[in-house]
PDB file of C-alpha atoms in Angstrom:
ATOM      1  CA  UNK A   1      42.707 -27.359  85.509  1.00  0.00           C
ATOM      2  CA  UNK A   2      43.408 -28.848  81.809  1.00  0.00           C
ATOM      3  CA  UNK A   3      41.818 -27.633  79.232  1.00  0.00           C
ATOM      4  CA  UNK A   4      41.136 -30.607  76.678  1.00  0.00           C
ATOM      5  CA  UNK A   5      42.534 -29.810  72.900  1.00  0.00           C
ATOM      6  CA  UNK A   6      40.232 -28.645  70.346  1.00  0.00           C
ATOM      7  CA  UNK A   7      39.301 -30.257  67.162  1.00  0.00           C
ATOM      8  CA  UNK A   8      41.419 -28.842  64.568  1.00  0.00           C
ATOM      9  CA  UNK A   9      39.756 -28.065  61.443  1.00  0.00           C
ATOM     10  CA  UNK A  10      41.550 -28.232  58.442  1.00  0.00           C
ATOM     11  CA  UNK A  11      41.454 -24.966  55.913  1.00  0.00           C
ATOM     12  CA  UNK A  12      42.409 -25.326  52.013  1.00  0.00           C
ATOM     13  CA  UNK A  13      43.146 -22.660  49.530  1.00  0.00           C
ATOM     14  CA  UNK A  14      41.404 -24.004  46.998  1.00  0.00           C
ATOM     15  CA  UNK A  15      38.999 -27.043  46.211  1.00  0.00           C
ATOM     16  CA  UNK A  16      40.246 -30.694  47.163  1.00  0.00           C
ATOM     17  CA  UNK A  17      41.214 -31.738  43.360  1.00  0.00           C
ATOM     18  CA  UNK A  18      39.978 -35.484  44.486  1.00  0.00           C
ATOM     19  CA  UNK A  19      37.026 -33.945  45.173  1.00  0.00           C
ATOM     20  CA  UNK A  20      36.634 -31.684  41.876  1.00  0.00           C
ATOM     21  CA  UNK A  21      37.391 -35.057  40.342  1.00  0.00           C
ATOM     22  CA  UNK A  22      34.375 -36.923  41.763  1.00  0.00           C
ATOM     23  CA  UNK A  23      32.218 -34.357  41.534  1.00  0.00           C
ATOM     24  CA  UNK A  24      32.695 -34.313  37.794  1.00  0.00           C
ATOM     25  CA  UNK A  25      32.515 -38.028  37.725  1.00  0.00           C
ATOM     26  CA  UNK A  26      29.101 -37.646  39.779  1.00  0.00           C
ATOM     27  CA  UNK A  27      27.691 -35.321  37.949  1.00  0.00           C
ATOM     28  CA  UNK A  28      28.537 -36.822  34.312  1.00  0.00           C
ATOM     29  CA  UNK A  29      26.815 -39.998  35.533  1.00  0.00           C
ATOM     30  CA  UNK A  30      23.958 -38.361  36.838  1.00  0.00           C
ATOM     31  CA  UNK A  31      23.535 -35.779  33.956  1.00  0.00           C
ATOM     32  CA  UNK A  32      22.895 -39.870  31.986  1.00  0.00           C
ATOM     33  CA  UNK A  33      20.864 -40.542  34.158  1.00  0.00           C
ATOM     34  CA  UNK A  34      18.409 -37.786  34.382  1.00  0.00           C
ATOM     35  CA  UNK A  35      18.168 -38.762  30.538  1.00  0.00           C
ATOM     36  CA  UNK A  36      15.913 -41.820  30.969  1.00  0.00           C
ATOM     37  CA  UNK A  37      15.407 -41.600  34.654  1.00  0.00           C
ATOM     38  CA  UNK A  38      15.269 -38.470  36.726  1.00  0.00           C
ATOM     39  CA  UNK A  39      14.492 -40.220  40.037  1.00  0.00           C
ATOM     40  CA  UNK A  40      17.658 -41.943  39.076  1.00  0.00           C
ATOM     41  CA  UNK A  41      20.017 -38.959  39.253  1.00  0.00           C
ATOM     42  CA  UNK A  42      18.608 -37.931  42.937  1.00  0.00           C
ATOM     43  CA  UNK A  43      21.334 -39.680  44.726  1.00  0.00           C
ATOM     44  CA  UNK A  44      24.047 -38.393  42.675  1.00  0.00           C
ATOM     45  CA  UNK A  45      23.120 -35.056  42.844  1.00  0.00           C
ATOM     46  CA  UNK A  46      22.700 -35.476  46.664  1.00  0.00           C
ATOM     47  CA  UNK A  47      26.144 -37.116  46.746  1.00  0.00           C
ATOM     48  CA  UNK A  48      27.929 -33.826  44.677  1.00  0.00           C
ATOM     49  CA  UNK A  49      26.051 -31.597  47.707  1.00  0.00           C
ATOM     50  CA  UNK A  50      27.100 -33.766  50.303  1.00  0.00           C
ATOM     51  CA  UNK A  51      30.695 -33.051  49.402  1.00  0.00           C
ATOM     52  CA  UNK A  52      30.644 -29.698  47.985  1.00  0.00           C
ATOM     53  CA  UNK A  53      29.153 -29.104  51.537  1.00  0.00           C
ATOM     54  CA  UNK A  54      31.958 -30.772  53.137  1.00  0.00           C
ATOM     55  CA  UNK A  55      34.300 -28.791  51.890  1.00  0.00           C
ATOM     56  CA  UNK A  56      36.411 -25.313  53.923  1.00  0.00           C
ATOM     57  CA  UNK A  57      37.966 -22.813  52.370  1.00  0.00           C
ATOM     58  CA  UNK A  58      39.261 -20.222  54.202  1.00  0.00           C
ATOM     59  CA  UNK A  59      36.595 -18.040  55.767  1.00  0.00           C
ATOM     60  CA  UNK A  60      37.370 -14.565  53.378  1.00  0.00           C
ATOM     61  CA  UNK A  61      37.407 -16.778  50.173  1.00  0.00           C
ATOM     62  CA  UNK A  62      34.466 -18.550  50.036  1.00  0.00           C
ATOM     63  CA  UNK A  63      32.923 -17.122  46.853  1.00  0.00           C
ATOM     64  CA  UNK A  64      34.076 -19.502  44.247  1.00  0.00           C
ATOM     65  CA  UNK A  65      32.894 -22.439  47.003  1.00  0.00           C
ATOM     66  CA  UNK A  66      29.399 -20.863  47.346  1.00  0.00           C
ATOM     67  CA  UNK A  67      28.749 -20.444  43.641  1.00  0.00           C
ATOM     68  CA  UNK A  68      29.360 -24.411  43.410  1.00  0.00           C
ATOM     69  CA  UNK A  69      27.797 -25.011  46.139  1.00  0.00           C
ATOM     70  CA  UNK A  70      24.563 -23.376  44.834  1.00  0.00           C
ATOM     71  CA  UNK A  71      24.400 -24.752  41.532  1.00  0.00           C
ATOM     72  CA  UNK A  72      24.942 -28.064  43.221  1.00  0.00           C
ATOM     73  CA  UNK A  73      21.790 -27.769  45.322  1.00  0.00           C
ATOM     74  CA  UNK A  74      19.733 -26.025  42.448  1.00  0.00           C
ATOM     75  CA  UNK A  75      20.542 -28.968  40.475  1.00  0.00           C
ATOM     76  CA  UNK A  76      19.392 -31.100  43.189  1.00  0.00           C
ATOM     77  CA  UNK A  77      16.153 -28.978  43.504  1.00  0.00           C
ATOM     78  CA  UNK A  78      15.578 -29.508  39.729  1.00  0.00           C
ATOM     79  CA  UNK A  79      15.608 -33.410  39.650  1.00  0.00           C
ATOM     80  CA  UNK A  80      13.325 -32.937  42.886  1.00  0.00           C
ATOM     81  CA  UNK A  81      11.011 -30.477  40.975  1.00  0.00           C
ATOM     82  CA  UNK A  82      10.768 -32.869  38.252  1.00  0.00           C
ATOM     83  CA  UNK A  83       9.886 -35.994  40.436  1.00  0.00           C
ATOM     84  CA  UNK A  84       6.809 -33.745  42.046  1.00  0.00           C
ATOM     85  CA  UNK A  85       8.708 -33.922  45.337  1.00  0.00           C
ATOM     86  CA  UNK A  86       8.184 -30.631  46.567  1.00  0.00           C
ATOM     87  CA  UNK A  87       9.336 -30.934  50.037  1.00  0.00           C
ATOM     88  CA  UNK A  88      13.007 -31.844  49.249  1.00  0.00           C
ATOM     89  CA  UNK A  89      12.601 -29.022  46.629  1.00  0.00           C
ATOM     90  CA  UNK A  90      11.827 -26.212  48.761  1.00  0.00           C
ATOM     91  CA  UNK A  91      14.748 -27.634  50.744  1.00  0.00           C
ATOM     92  CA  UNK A  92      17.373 -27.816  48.311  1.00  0.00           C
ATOM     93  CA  UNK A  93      16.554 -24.536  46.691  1.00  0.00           C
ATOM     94  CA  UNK A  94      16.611 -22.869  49.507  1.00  0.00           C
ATOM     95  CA  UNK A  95      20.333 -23.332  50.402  1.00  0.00           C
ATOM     96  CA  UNK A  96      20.464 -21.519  46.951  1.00  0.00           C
ATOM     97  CA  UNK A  97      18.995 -19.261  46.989  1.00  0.00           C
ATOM     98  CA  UNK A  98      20.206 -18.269  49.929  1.00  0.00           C
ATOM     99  CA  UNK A  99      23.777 -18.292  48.767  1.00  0.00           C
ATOM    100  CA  UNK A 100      22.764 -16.174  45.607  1.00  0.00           C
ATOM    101  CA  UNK A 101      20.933 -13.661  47.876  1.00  0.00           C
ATOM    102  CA  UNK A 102      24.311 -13.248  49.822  1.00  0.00           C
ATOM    103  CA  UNK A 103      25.575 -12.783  46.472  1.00  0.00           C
ATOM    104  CA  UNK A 104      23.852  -9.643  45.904  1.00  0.00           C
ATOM    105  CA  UNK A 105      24.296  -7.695  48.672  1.00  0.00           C
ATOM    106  CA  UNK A 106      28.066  -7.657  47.531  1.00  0.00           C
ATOM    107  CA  UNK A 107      29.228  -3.884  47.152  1.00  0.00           C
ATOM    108  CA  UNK A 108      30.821  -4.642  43.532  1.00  0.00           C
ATOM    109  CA  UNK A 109      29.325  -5.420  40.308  1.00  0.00           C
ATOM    110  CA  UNK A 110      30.070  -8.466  38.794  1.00  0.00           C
ATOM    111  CA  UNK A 111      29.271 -11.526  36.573  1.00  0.00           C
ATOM    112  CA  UNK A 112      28.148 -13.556  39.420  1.00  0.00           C
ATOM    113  CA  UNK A 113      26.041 -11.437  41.069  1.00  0.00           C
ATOM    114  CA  UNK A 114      24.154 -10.986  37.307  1.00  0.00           C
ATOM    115  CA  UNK A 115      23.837 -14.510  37.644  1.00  0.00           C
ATOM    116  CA  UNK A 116      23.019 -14.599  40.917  1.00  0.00           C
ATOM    117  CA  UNK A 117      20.286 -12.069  40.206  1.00  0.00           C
ATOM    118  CA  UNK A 118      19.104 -14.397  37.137  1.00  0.00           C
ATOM    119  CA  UNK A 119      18.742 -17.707  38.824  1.00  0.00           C
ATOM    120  CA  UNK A 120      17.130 -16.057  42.116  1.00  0.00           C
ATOM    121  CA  UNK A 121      14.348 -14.958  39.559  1.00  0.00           C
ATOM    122  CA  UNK A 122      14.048 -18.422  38.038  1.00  0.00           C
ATOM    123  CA  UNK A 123      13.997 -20.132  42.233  1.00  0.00           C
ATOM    124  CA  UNK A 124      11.491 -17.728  43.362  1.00  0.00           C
ATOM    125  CA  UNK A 125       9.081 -18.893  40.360  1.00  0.00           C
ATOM    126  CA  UNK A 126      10.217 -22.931  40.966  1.00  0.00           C
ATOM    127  CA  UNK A 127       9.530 -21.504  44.664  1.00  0.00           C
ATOM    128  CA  UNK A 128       5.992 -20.166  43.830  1.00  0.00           C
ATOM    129  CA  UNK A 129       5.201 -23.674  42.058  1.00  0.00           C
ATOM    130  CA  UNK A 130       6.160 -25.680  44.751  1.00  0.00           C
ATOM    131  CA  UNK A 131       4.001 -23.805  47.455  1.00  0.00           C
ATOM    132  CA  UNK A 132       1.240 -23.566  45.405  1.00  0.00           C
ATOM    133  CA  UNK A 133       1.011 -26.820  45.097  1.00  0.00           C
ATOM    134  CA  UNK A 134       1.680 -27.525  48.753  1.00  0.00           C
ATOM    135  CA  UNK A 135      -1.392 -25.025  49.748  1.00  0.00           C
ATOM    136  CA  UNK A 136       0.972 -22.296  51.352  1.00  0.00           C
ATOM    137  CA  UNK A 137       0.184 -19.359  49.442  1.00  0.00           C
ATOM    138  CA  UNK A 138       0.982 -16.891  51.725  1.00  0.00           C
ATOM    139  CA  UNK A 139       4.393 -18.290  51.081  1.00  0.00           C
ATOM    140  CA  UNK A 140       3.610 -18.466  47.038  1.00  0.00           C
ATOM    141  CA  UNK A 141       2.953 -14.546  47.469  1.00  0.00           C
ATOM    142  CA  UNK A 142       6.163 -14.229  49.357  1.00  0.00           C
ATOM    143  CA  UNK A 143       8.090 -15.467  46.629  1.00  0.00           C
ATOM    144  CA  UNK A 144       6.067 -13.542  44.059  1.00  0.00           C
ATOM    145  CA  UNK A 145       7.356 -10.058  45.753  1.00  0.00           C
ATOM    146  CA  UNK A 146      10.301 -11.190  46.502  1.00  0.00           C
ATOM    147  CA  UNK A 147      10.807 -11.747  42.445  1.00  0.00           C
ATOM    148  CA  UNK A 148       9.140  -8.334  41.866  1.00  0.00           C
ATOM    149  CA  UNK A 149      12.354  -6.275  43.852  1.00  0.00           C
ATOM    150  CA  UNK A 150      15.038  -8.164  41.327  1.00  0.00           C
ATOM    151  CA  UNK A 151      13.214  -6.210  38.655  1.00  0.00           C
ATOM    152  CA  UNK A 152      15.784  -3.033  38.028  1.00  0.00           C
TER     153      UNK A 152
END
């Protein structure tokens, strides 16, 4: 019996500078574009998750990758939440906030999980908005609470 080889994934030790490169590139571009056009920036905010996504760092340093990664989809979640598009909103925000929720049930104090703590506050509300709006209150209370335990 042969066993067939296994995909090989490959692990970096820090961000693909190519990447960092066009993500900056992305990001200027859509930054412009959210100036006249909001709906405009969608794709290139989509594009910066797609690859910030895309990207493995080993498996015990993945801090740095995840803060990126969720200011990249809370950036996506804004240009949703200023279109009205609620759906994709929820969405997008959600890989955030999960990320800064893993952020503070880290053992040490530190900047980021101030941050962390700051933004969650500021999703839960953008949260609230968006199921209020879609009729799911229950939901809209859930975030509401969930807002009331960051309080100190």
């Amino acid at each position: 019996m042969s066993s067939r080889p296994q995909p090989q994934q490959l692990n970096s030790q820090s961000l693909n500078p190519a990447s960092l490169m066009e993500i900056n590139v992305l990001k200027r571009v859509a930054m412009e574009q959210q100036k006249t056009n909001v709906q405009a920036s969608i794709p290139y905010y989509a594009k910066i998750c797609q690859i910030v996504d895309n990207q493995r760092l080993p498996d015990n340093d993945t801090m740095p990758l995840n803060t990126i990664r969720a200011d990249a989809h809370a950036q996506l979640a804004d240009a949703y939440y200023k279109v009205q598009n609620w759906i994709q909103c929820e969405a997008s925000l959600m890989v955030a906030v999960k990320i800064w929720e893993r952020m503070l049930e880290m053992p040490e104090e530190s900047d980021g999980k101030l941050t962390a703590k700051t933004r969650l506050g500021e999703a839960y509300d953008i949260l609230r908005t968006c199921y209020n709006t879609l009729g799911k209150s229950r939901l809209a209370e859930l975030m509401e609470k969930r807002k009331s335990k960051l309080a100190p």
